[in-house]
XYZ file of C-alpha atoms in Angstrom:
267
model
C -7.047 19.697 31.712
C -5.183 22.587 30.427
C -3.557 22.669 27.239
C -0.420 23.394 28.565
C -0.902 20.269 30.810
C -1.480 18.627 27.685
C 2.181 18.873 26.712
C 4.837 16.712 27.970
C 8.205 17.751 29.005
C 9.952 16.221 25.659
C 6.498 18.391 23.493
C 4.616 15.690 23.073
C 0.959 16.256 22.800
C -0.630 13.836 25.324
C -4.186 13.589 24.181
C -3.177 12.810 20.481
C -0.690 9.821 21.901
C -3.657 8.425 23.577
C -5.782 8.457 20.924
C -3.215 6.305 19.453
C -3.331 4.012 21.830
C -7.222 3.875 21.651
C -7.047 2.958 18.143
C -4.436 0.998 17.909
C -6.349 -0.894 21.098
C -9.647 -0.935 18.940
C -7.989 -2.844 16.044
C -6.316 -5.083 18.097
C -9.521 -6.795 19.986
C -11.469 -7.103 16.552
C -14.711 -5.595 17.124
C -14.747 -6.876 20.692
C -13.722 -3.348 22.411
C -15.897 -1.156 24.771
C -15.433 2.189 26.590
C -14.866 0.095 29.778
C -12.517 -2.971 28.195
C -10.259 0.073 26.499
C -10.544 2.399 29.629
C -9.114 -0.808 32.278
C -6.714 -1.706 29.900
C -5.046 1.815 28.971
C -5.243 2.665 32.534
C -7.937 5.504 31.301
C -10.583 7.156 33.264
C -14.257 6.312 31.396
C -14.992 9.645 30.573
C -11.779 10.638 28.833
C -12.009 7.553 27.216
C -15.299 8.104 25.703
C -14.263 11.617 24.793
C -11.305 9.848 22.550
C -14.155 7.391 21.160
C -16.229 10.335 20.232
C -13.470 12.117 18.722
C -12.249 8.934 16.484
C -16.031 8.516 15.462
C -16.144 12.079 14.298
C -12.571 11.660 12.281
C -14.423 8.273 10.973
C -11.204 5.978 12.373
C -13.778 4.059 14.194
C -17.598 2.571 13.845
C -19.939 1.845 16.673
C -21.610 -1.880 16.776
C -24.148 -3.328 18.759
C -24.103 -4.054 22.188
C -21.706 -0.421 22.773
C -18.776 -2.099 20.536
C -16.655 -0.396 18.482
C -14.574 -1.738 15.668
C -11.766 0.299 13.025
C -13.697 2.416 10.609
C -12.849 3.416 7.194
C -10.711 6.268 7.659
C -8.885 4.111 10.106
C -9.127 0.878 8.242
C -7.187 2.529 4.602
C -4.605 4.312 7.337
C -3.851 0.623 8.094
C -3.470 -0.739 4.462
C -1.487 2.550 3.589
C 0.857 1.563 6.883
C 0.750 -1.657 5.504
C 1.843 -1.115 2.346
C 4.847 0.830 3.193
C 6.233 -1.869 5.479
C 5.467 -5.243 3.503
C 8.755 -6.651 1.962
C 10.002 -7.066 -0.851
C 8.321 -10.716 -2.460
C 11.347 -12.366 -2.377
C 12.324 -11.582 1.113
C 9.270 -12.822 2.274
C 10.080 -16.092 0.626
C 12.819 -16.409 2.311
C 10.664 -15.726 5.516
C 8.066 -18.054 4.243
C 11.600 -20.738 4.157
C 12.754 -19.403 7.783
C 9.703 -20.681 9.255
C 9.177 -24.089 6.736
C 12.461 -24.881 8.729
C 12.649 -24.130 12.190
C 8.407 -24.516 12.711
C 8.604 -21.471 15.138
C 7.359 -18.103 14.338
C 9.881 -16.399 12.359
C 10.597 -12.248 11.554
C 11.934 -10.185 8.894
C 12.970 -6.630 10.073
C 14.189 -3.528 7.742
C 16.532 -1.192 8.140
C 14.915 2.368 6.764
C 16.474 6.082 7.814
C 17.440 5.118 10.913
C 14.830 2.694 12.483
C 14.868 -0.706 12.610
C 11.276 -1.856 11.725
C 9.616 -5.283 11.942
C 8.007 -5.678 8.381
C 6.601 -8.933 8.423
C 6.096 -12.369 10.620
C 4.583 -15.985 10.271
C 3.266 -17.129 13.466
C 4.196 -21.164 14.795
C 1.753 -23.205 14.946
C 3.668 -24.580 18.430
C 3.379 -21.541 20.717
C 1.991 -17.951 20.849
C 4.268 -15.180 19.545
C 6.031 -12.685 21.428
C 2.896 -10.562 23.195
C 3.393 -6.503 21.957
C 5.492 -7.906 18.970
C 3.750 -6.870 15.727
C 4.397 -5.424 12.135
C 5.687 -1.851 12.326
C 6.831 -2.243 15.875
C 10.528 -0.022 16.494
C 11.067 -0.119 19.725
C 13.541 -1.567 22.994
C 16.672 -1.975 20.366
C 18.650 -3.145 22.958
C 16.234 -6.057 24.064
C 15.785 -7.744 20.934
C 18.072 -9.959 18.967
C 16.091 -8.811 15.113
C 18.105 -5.078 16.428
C 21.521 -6.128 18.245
C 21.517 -8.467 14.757
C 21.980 -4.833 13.133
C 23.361 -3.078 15.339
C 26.363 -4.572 15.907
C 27.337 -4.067 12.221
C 27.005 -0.327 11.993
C 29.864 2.548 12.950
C 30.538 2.791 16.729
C 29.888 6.423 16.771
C 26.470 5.974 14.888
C 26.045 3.661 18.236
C 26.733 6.275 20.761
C 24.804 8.356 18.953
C 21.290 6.535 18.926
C 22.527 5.725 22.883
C 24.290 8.632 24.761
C 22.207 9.431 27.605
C 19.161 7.603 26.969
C 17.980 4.912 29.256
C 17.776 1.583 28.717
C 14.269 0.191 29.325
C 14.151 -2.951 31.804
C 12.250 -5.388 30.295
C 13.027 -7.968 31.968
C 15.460 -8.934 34.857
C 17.410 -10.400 31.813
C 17.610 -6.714 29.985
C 20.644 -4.976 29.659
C 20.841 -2.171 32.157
C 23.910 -0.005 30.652
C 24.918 1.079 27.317
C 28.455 -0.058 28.227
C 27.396 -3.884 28.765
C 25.037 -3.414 25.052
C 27.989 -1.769 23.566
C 29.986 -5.384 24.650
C 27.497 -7.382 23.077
C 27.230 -5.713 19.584
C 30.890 -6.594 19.262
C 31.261 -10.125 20.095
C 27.465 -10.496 17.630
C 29.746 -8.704 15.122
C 32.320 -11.913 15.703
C 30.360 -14.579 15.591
C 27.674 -13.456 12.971
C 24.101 -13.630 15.245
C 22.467 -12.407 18.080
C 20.607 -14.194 20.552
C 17.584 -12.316 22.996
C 17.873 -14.953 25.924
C 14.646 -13.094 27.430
C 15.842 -10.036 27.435
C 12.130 -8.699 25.470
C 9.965 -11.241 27.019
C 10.059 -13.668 30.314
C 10.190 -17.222 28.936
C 11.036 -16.301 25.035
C 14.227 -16.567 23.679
C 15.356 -15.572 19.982
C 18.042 -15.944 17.489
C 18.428 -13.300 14.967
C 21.249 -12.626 11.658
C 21.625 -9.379 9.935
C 21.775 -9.383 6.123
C 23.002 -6.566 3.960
C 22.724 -4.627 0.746
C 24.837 -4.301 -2.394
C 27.058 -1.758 -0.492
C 27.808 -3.969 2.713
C 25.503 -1.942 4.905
C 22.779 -4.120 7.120
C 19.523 -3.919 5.414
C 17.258 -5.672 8.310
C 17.691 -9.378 10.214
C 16.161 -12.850 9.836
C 14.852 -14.329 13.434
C 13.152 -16.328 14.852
C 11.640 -16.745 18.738
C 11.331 -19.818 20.457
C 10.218 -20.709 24.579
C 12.879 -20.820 26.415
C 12.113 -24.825 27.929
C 12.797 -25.690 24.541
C 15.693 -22.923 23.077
C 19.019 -24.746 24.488
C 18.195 -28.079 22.582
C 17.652 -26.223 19.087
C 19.827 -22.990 19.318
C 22.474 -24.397 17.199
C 19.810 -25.630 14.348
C 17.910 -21.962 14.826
C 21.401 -20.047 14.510
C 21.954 -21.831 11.353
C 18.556 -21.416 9.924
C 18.845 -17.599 11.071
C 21.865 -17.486 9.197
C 20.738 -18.866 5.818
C 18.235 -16.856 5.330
C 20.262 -14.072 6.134
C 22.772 -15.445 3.308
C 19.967 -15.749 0.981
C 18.331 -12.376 1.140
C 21.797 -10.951 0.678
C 22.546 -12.596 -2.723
C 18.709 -11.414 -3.744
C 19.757 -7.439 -2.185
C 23.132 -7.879 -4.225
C 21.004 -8.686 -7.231
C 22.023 -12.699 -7.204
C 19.302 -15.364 -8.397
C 17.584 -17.028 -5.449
C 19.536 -19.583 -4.009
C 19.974 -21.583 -1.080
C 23.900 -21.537 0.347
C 25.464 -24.318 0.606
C 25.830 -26.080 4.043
C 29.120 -27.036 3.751
């Protein structure tokens, strides 16, 4: 391939994004990956895919094991905890986390609000079902398919809105995904209204979520509280998760406007 073939229309470099991908595919399987397992599931031919291998070896981002596995190396390993350290939240928002999911049982979010990007920063996984597949820490994409976002969204400046939307397209997810930034745009205000946002599998087929926005000591939205339930089972607890989404948002509020920690009251 040429190197102008390398670059995409929008100047992306191609091979570097898929040498993301390898890596982050690496780390994801544990130790478990091969050239063949990584090269069927990024849709990679083998021999470009052990020509990224060789290339992460070099750079020391991965190790070879036994049996033709390869596993994160050290180079790779302290760009995670680096990563990792720039995204973990505050202690005392992940309390309030660590409450979000004491009370609902269901795997429960906390997303940030940083320069622009709406980051997932930290989750606790239920015990009662798997968590949304694709979902993890540091993920910033599909805005408009996810409740943690709209939950943000719909509390900034409408021109910041057509901003981050004029002419791009909205990714269909799902059949349940919104197709137009007009229908989003909608949506944002009546979340604005009523205080939450709800993903009624718009991300995912068969997960729904319920998300609240909280804010820092100037009123802005700082990141969202949510949590993501199966669908068979959303309808029957959406009032109790809307609540729960809601308190926590309350809580890390008081704690961003420099307030002792405290839980609401109910009432």
């Amino acid at each position: 391939m040429t190197e102008n073939a390398e670059i995409t229309e929008d100047g992306s470099l191609q091979t570097l994004l898929r040498g993301l991908d390898v890596l982050r595919a690496v780390a994801h399987m544990g130790g478990q990956a091969t050239a063949k397992s990584l090269s069927r599931q990024l849709d990679l031919s083998l021999g470009r895919c052990y020509h990224i291998l060789r290339t992460l070896k070099a750079g020391g981002y991965i190790v070879r094991l036994p049996g033709g596995r390869v596993d994160v190396g050290p180079h790779g390993a302290s760009l995670g905890r680096q990563l990792g350290a720039r995204f973990e939240p505050l202690p005392e928002l992940f309390a309030v986390l660590a409450r979000l999911h004491a009370r609902t049982r269901e795997t429960s979010y906390v997303s940030g609000w940083h320069h622009g990007v709406i980051t997932l920063l930290q989750f606790i996984a239920s015990e009662q079902s798997r968590g949304v597949r694709g979902l993890d820490v540091g993920y910033t994409g599909d805005l408009h398919a996810r409740a943690s976002c709209k939950a943000v969204l719909a509390h900034l400046p409408r021109e910041q809105i057509e901003i981050m939307f004029r002419g791009v397209e909205l990714r269909r997810l799902t059949a349940h995904t919104h197709g137009d930034v007009n229908s989003l745009t909608v949506e944002l205000s009546n979340i604005r209204r009523q205080g939450f946002a709800l993903d009624l599998e718009e991300f995912s087929e068969g997960v729904c979520c319920a998300s609240a926005a909280y804010f820092d000591h100037d009123g802005a939205p700082a990141g969202s509280y949510t949590v993501s339930v199966p669908v068979t089972r959303f309808r029957a607890a959406q009032r109790d998760l809307v609540s729960a989404v809601q308190e926590a948002a309350a809580i890390a509020t008081n704690l961003l406007r420099g307030h002792p920690l405290a839980v609401p009251s109910r009432g």
